[in-house]
Amino acid sequence: MMQSRPSLTVGVLLCDDLHEELLTRWPSYLSLFDELLAGDPVAFETRGYRVHDKEWPDGPDAADAWLVTGSRASVHERLDWIVELEGLVRDIDTQGLPLVGVCFGHQLIHSALGGRTAPSPHGWHLGVYPVHTETAWAGLDAGQPLSLLAVHQDQVVDSAPGFERLATSPQCPWYAAKRGTTLTIQGHPEFDEAFFHALMDRVRLKAGDEAVEAAIARLPSSNHHEPVRRWIRGWLAGAESQATAG
């Protein structure tokens, strides 16, 4: 008899909704993370909370692990839901539950835990730009290039205390980092190229045609989305899993 995989609940703290034109091809922002979490080492059950629209979990114990998504919002806006989300992140961190932040989530976690974010002096960061690992992770050796799709203007400039830098860039000093049971990544491993191209149709209204066309032109023929997704799944299954997840 085949043994079933263990199941864990991941609370996905959704900080945005997809634009209407994207919803014609993707059912929800949560669906991108459902796909990211589909695979070994465990079977994840996701519970989405649209925190930007006041949909909140009862508390950190509502899930076994947590993920904070990207957003059109900026941490610097200090909207009520952003301040409340930072409080929840601190509670999750205090309890030592596995926590992952992606893009806006990466920035918000560092802000909540004592770091500093700021708008990038380089403006929009679109697509794949030069990033390298500082230590071995996600199957990559230290010093290797890391290719993930990115869409951001803000970035972490000073990490929260105690974080180890996993990846960096001349354009983005804290691209990925970890501390205890918390992992944060500036790029979007939940994206694929089809989604990125569709999103660029919207982003060009803000970033301009030149920036978008340059980002599309420099997309590599391959990227590291799948090994990073695998690493995230291992992380959410329990930080101790990292001994084998890389």
Coordinates of C-alpha atoms in Angstrom, one line a residue:
M1 CA 0.0 0.0 0.0
M2 CA 1.4 3.4 -1.0
Q3 CA 2.1 5.6 2.0
S4 CA 0.5 9.1 1.7
R5 CA 2.7 12.2 2.1
P6 CA 2.3 14.2 5.3
S7 CA 0.0 17.2 4.9
L8 CA 0.7 20.7 6.3
T9 CA -1.5 23.8 6.2
V10 CA 0.2 27.0 4.7
G11 CA -1.5 30.3 5.4
V12 CA -1.0 32.5 2.3
L13 CA -1.3 36.1 3.4
L14 CA -2.4 37.7 0.1
C15 CA -1.5 41.3 -0.2
D16 CA -3.1 42.0 -3.6
D17 CA -5.5 40.7 -6.2
L18 CA -4.8 40.1 -9.9
H19 CA -5.8 42.8 -12.4
E20 CA -9.1 41.9 -14.2
E21 CA -7.2 41.2 -17.5
L22 CA -5.0 38.7 -15.7
L23 CA -8.0 37.0 -14.2
T24 CA -9.1 35.9 -17.7
R25 CA -6.2 33.5 -17.7
W26 CA -5.4 32.8 -14.0
P27 CA -8.2 32.2 -11.5
S28 CA -6.6 34.1 -8.6
Y29 CA -3.3 35.2 -7.1
L30 CA -3.6 32.3 -4.7
S31 CA -3.6 29.9 -7.6
L32 CA 0.0 30.9 -8.5
F33 CA 1.1 29.8 -5.0
D34 CA -0.9 26.7 -5.1
E35 CA 1.2 25.7 -8.2
L36 CA 4.4 26.7 -6.4
L37 CA 3.6 24.5 -3.5
A38 CA 2.6 21.5 -5.6
G39 CA 5.3 18.9 -5.2
D40 CA 7.5 17.2 -2.7
P41 CA 8.3 16.9 0.2
V42 CA 4.8 17.2 1.6
A43 CA 1.2 17.7 0.5
F44 CA 0.4 21.3 1.3
E45 CA -3.1 22.6 2.0
T46 CA -3.3 26.3 1.3
R47 CA -5.6 28.8 3.1
G48 CA -5.7 32.2 1.5
Y49 CA -6.3 35.4 3.5
R50 CA -6.8 38.6 1.5
V51 CA -5.3 40.7 4.2
H52 CA -5.3 43.8 2.1
D53 CA -9.1 43.6 2.1
K54 CA -9.4 42.9 5.9
E55 CA -9.5 39.1 5.6
W56 CA -7.5 38.0 8.6
P57 CA -6.6 34.6 10.2
D58 CA -7.5 34.1 13.8
G59 CA -3.8 34.2 14.6
P60 CA -0.4 32.4 14.0
D61 CA -1.9 29.1 15.1
A62 CA -4.3 29.1 12.2
A63 CA -1.7 27.4 10.0
D64 CA 1.5 25.3 10.3
A65 CA 3.5 27.7 8.1
W66 CA 3.0 31.1 6.5
L67 CA 3.8 32.9 3.2
V68 CA 3.5 36.7 2.6
T69 CA 2.9 37.6 -1.1
G70 CA 3.8 40.4 -3.4
S71 CA 1.7 43.6 -3.7
R72 CA 1.2 46.8 -5.7
A73 CA 1.3 48.5 -2.3
S74 CA 4.5 49.9 -0.7
V75 CA 5.6 49.1 2.8
H76 CA 6.2 52.9 3.1
E77 CA 2.6 53.7 2.7
R78 CA 1.9 52.5 6.3
L79 CA -1.7 51.6 5.4
D80 CA -3.7 50.1 8.3
W81 CA -3.6 46.6 6.9
I82 CA 0.2 46.9 6.4
V83 CA 0.8 47.9 10.0
E84 CA -1.5 45.0 11.2
L85 CA 0.3 42.6 8.9
E86 CA 3.6 43.5 10.4
G87 CA 2.2 42.7 13.8
L88 CA 1.1 39.3 12.6
V89 CA 4.5 38.7 11.1
R90 CA 6.1 39.5 14.5
D91 CA 3.7 37.0 16.2
I92 CA 4.6 34.3 13.6
D93 CA 8.3 34.9 14.1
T94 CA 7.9 34.8 17.9
Q95 CA 6.3 31.4 17.7
G96 CA 9.0 30.1 15.4
L97 CA 6.7 29.0 12.6
P98 CA 8.1 28.6 9.1
L99 CA 7.6 31.9 7.2
V100 CA 8.4 32.9 3.6
G101 CA 8.2 36.4 2.1
V102 CA 8.1 37.1 -1.6
C103 CA 8.8 40.6 -3.1
F104 CA 6.6 42.9 -1.0
G105 CA 6.4 40.1 1.6
H106 CA 10.3 40.1 1.7
Q107 CA 10.3 43.8 2.3
L108 CA 7.5 43.7 4.8
I109 CA 9.0 41.0 6.9
H110 CA 12.3 42.9 7.2
S111 CA 10.4 46.1 8.1
A112 CA 8.4 44.3 10.7
L113 CA 11.4 42.7 12.3
G114 CA 13.6 45.8 12.5
G115 CA 15.1 46.2 9.1
R116 CA 14.8 49.1 6.6
T117 CA 13.3 49.4 3.1
A118 CA 13.5 52.2 0.6
P119 CA 12.8 53.0 -3.0
S120 CA 15.6 51.8 -5.3
P121 CA 17.7 54.6 -6.8
H122 CA 17.6 52.5 -10.0
G123 CA 13.9 52.8 -10.3
W124 CA 12.0 49.8 -11.7
H125 CA 13.6 46.4 -11.5
L126 CA 12.0 44.2 -14.1
G127 CA 12.7 40.7 -15.3
V128 CA 16.0 39.1 -14.6
Y129 CA 18.9 41.3 -13.6
P130 CA 22.4 40.3 -12.3
V131 CA 22.1 38.5 -8.9
H132 CA 24.6 36.0 -7.4
T133 CA 24.4 33.7 -4.4
E134 CA 26.5 34.4 -1.3
T135 CA 26.2 30.9 0.1
A136 CA 25.0 27.5 -1.1
W137 CA 21.3 27.2 -1.3
A138 CA 18.5 26.0 -3.6
G139 CA 21.0 23.6 -5.2
L140 CA 23.4 26.5 -6.2
D141 CA 26.9 27.0 -5.0
A142 CA 28.1 30.2 -3.4
G143 CA 29.0 32.8 -6.1
Q144 CA 26.7 31.4 -8.8
P145 CA 24.3 33.6 -10.8
L146 CA 20.7 33.4 -9.7
S147 CA 17.9 34.0 -12.2
L148 CA 14.4 34.8 -11.0
L149 CA 11.8 37.0 -12.5
A150 CA 11.4 40.3 -10.6
V151 CA 9.0 43.3 -10.6
H152 CA 9.7 45.9 -7.9
Q153 CA 10.8 49.5 -7.1
D154 CA 11.3 49.2 -3.4
Q155 CA 13.9 47.0 -1.8
V156 CA 15.5 46.0 1.6
V157 CA 18.5 48.3 2.2
D158 CA 19.2 47.1 5.8
S159 CA 18.1 43.6 6.8
A160 CA 16.4 42.9 10.1
P161 CA 18.9 41.8 12.8
G162 CA 20.3 38.3 12.5
F163 CA 19.5 37.6 8.9
E164 CA 22.1 35.8 6.7
R165 CA 22.3 37.1 3.1
L166 CA 21.7 34.3 0.6
A167 CA 21.8 36.4 -2.6
T168 CA 22.7 39.9 -3.6
S169 CA 23.0 42.3 -6.5
P170 CA 24.7 45.6 -7.2
Q171 CA 21.2 46.8 -7.8
C172 CA 19.6 45.1 -4.8
P173 CA 21.8 44.5 -1.8
W174 CA 19.4 42.1 0.1
Y175 CA 17.9 40.0 -2.6
A176 CA 17.4 36.9 -0.5
A177 CA 18.0 36.2 3.2
K178 CA 17.1 33.8 6.0
R179 CA 17.0 33.8 9.8
G180 CA 15.8 31.0 12.0
T181 CA 12.6 29.7 10.4
T182 CA 12.1 32.8 8.1
L183 CA 13.1 33.0 4.4
T184 CA 12.7 36.1 2.3
I185 CA 13.2 36.6 -1.5
Q186 CA 12.9 39.7 -3.6
G187 CA 12.2 37.8 -6.9
H188 CA 8.9 36.1 -7.8
P189 CA 9.4 32.3 -8.0
E190 CA 5.6 32.0 -8.3
F191 CA 5.7 33.6 -11.8
D192 CA 6.4 31.9 -15.0
E193 CA 7.2 33.6 -18.3
A194 CA 3.6 33.5 -19.6
F195 CA 2.4 35.4 -16.5
F196 CA 5.4 37.8 -16.6
H197 CA 4.6 38.7 -20.2
A198 CA 0.9 39.3 -19.4
L199 CA 1.9 41.4 -16.3
M200 CA 4.2 43.5 -18.4
D201 CA 1.2 44.7 -20.4
R202 CA 0.0 46.3 -17.2
V203 CA 3.4 47.4 -15.8
R204 CA 4.3 49.3 -19.0
L205 CA 1.6 51.9 -18.1
K206 CA 3.7 52.8 -15.0
A207 CA 7.3 51.9 -16.0
G208 CA 7.1 52.8 -19.7
D209 CA 7.6 51.0 -22.9
E210 CA 11.4 51.3 -22.9
A211 CA 11.9 49.6 -19.5
V212 CA 9.4 46.8 -20.3
E213 CA 10.9 46.0 -23.7
A214 CA 14.4 46.0 -22.3
A215 CA 13.3 43.5 -19.5
I216 CA 11.6 41.2 -22.1
A217 CA 14.7 41.4 -24.4
R218 CA 17.1 40.2 -21.6
L219 CA 15.0 37.3 -20.4
P220 CA 17.3 34.2 -20.2
S221 CA 16.5 30.9 -21.9
S222 CA 16.3 29.2 -18.5
N223 CA 15.9 30.3 -14.9
H224 CA 16.1 29.0 -11.3
H225 CA 12.4 29.1 -10.5
E226 CA 11.9 25.4 -10.0
P227 CA 14.9 24.8 -7.7
V228 CA 13.8 27.9 -5.6
R229 CA 10.2 26.6 -5.5
R230 CA 11.6 23.2 -4.3
W231 CA 13.6 25.0 -1.6
I232 CA 10.6 27.0 -0.5
R233 CA 8.5 23.8 -0.2
G234 CA 11.3 22.3 2.0
W235 CA 11.5 25.4 4.1
L236 CA 7.7 25.6 4.7
A237 CA 7.8 21.9 5.7
G238 CA 10.2 22.8 8.5
A239 CA 13.5 24.7 8.6
E240 CA 15.3 21.4 9.6
S241 CA 14.4 20.1 6.1
Q242 CA 17.1 22.4 4.6
A243 CA 19.7 19.7 5.2
T244 CA 18.3 17.8 2.3
A245 CA 16.2 20.5 0.4
G246 CA 19.1 22.0 -1.4

